[in-house]
Short mmCIF file of C-alpha atoms in Angstrom, two decimals:
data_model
loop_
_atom_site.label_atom_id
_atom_site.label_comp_id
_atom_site.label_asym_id
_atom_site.label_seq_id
_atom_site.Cartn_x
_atom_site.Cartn_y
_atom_site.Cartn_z
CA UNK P 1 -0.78 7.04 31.98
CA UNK P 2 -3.11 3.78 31.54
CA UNK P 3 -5.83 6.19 30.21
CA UNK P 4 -3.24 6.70 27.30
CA UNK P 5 -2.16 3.42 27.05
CA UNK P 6 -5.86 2.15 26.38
CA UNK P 7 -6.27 5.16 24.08
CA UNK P 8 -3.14 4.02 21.86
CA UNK P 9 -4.48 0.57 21.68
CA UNK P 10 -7.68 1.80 20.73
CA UNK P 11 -6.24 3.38 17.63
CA UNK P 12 -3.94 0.97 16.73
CA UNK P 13 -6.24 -1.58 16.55
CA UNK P 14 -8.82 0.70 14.41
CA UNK P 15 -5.61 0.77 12.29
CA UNK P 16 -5.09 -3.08 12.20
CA UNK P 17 -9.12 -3.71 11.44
CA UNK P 18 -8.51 -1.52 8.61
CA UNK P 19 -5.54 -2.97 6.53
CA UNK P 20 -5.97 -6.76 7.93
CA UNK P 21 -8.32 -9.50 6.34
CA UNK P 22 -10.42 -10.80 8.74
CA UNK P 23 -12.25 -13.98 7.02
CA UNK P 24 -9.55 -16.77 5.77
CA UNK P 25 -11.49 -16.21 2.80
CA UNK P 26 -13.43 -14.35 -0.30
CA UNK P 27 -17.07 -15.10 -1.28
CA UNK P 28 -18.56 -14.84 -4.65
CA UNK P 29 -19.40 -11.17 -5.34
CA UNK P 30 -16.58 -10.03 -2.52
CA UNK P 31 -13.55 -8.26 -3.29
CA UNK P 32 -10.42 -7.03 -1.45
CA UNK P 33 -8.53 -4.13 -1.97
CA UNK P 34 -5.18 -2.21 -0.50
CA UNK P 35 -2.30 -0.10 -1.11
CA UNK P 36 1.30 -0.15 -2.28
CA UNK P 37 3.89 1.98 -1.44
CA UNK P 38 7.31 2.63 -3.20
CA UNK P 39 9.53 4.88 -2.05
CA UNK P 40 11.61 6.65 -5.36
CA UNK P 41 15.19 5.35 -6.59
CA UNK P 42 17.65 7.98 -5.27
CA UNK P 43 18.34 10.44 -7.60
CA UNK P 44 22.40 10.29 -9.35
CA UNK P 45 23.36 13.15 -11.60
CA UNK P 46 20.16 15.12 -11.93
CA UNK P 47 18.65 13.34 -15.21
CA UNK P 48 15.70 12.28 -16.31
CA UNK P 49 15.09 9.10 -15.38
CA UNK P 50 12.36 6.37 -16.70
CA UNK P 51 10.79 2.87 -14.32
CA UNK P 52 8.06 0.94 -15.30
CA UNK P 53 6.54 -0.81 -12.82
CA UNK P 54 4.85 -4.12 -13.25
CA UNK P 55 2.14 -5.83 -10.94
CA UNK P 56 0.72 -8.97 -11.39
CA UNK P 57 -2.28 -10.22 -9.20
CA UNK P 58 -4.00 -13.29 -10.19
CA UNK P 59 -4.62 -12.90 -13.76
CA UNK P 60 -4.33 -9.27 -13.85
CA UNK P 61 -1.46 -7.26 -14.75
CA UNK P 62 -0.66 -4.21 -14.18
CA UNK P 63 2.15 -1.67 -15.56
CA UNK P 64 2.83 1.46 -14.12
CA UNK P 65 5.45 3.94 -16.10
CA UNK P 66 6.78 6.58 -13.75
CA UNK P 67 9.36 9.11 -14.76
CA UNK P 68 11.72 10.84 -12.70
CA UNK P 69 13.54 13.99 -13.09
CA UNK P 70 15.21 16.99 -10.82
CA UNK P 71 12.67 18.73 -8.32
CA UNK P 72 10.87 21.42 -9.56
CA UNK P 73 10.83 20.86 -12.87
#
Protein backbone atom coordinates (compact mmCIF):
# COMPACT_ATOMS: atom_id res chain seq x y z
CA UNK A 1 0.00 0.00 0.00
CA UNK A 2 2.75 2.85 0.75
CA UNK A 3 4.69 1.45 -2.29
CA UNK A 4 1.53 2.76 -4.25
CA UNK A 5 1.04 5.67 -2.44
CA UNK A 6 4.71 6.93 -3.29
CA UNK A 7 4.13 5.68 -6.84
CA UNK A 8 0.89 8.00 -7.22
CA UNK A 9 2.77 10.91 -5.91
CA UNK A 10 5.45 10.27 -8.15
CA UNK A 11 3.18 10.73 -11.12
CA UNK A 12 1.22 13.35 -9.98
CA UNK A 13 3.87 15.46 -9.39
CA UNK A 14 5.54 14.63 -12.99
CA UNK A 15 2.02 15.89 -13.91
CA UNK A 16 2.20 19.17 -11.83
CA UNK A 17 6.05 19.93 -13.16
CA UNK A 18 4.53 19.70 -16.44
CA UNK A 19 1.53 22.20 -16.60
CA UNK A 20 2.90 24.55 -13.58
CA UNK A 21 5.35 27.61 -14.04
CA UNK A 22 8.08 27.25 -11.96
CA UNK A 23 10.08 30.77 -12.15
CA UNK A 24 7.75 33.90 -11.00
CA UNK A 25 8.94 35.00 -14.20
CA UNK A 26 9.88 35.08 -18.19
CA UNK A 27 13.35 36.08 -19.54
CA UNK A 28 14.09 37.65 -22.80
CA UNK A 29 14.10 34.95 -25.50
CA UNK A 30 11.72 32.57 -23.09
CA UNK A 31 8.33 31.67 -23.85
CA UNK A 32 5.44 29.77 -22.20
CA UNK A 33 2.99 27.73 -23.65
CA UNK A 34 -0.30 25.47 -22.60
CA UNK A 35 -3.59 24.19 -23.45
CA UNK A 36 -7.27 25.05 -23.44
CA UNK A 37 -9.99 22.93 -23.20
CA UNK A 38 -13.75 23.52 -24.09
CA UNK A 39 -16.08 21.12 -23.76
CA UNK A 40 -19.04 21.57 -26.83
CA UNK A 41 -22.50 23.50 -26.22
CA UNK A 42 -25.09 20.70 -25.89
CA UNK A 43 -26.65 19.97 -28.89
CA UNK A 44 -30.87 21.25 -29.17
CA UNK A 45 -32.74 20.16 -32.25
CA UNK A 46 -30.08 18.56 -34.39
CA UNK A 47 -28.93 21.79 -36.50
CA UNK A 48 -26.10 23.14 -37.60
CA UNK A 49 -24.76 25.24 -35.33
CA UNK A 50 -21.89 28.12 -35.68
CA UNK A 51 -19.28 29.63 -32.32
CA UNK A 52 -16.49 31.67 -32.81
CA UNK A 53 -14.23 31.68 -30.27
CA UNK A 54 -12.08 34.59 -29.32
CA UNK A 55 -8.71 34.61 -27.25
CA UNK A 56 -6.86 37.40 -26.33
CA UNK A 57 -3.32 37.09 -24.69
CA UNK A 58 -1.30 40.10 -24.32
CA UNK A 59 -1.46 41.73 -27.58
CA UNK A 60 -2.41 38.77 -29.48
CA UNK A 61 -5.71 37.73 -30.52
CA UNK A 62 -6.93 34.92 -31.46
CA UNK A 63 -10.37 33.70 -33.18
CA UNK A 64 -11.31 30.34 -33.48
CA UNK A 65 -14.66 29.49 -35.71
CA UNK A 66 -15.98 26.05 -34.84
CA UNK A 67 -19.12 24.63 -36.32
CA UNK A 68 -21.32 22.16 -34.95
CA UNK A 69 -23.72 19.84 -36.45
CA UNK A 70 -25.43 16.17 -35.75
CA UNK A 71 -22.81 13.21 -35.30
CA UNK A 72 -21.80 11.58 -38.18
CA UNK A 73 -22.30 13.88 -40.59
Amino acid sequence: MISATIETGQRNMAVLEQSVIKDNRLLPGEWYGGQLHLTTPTDQGGAQKSYTIVITVGPDRHVIDVAQGPPGV
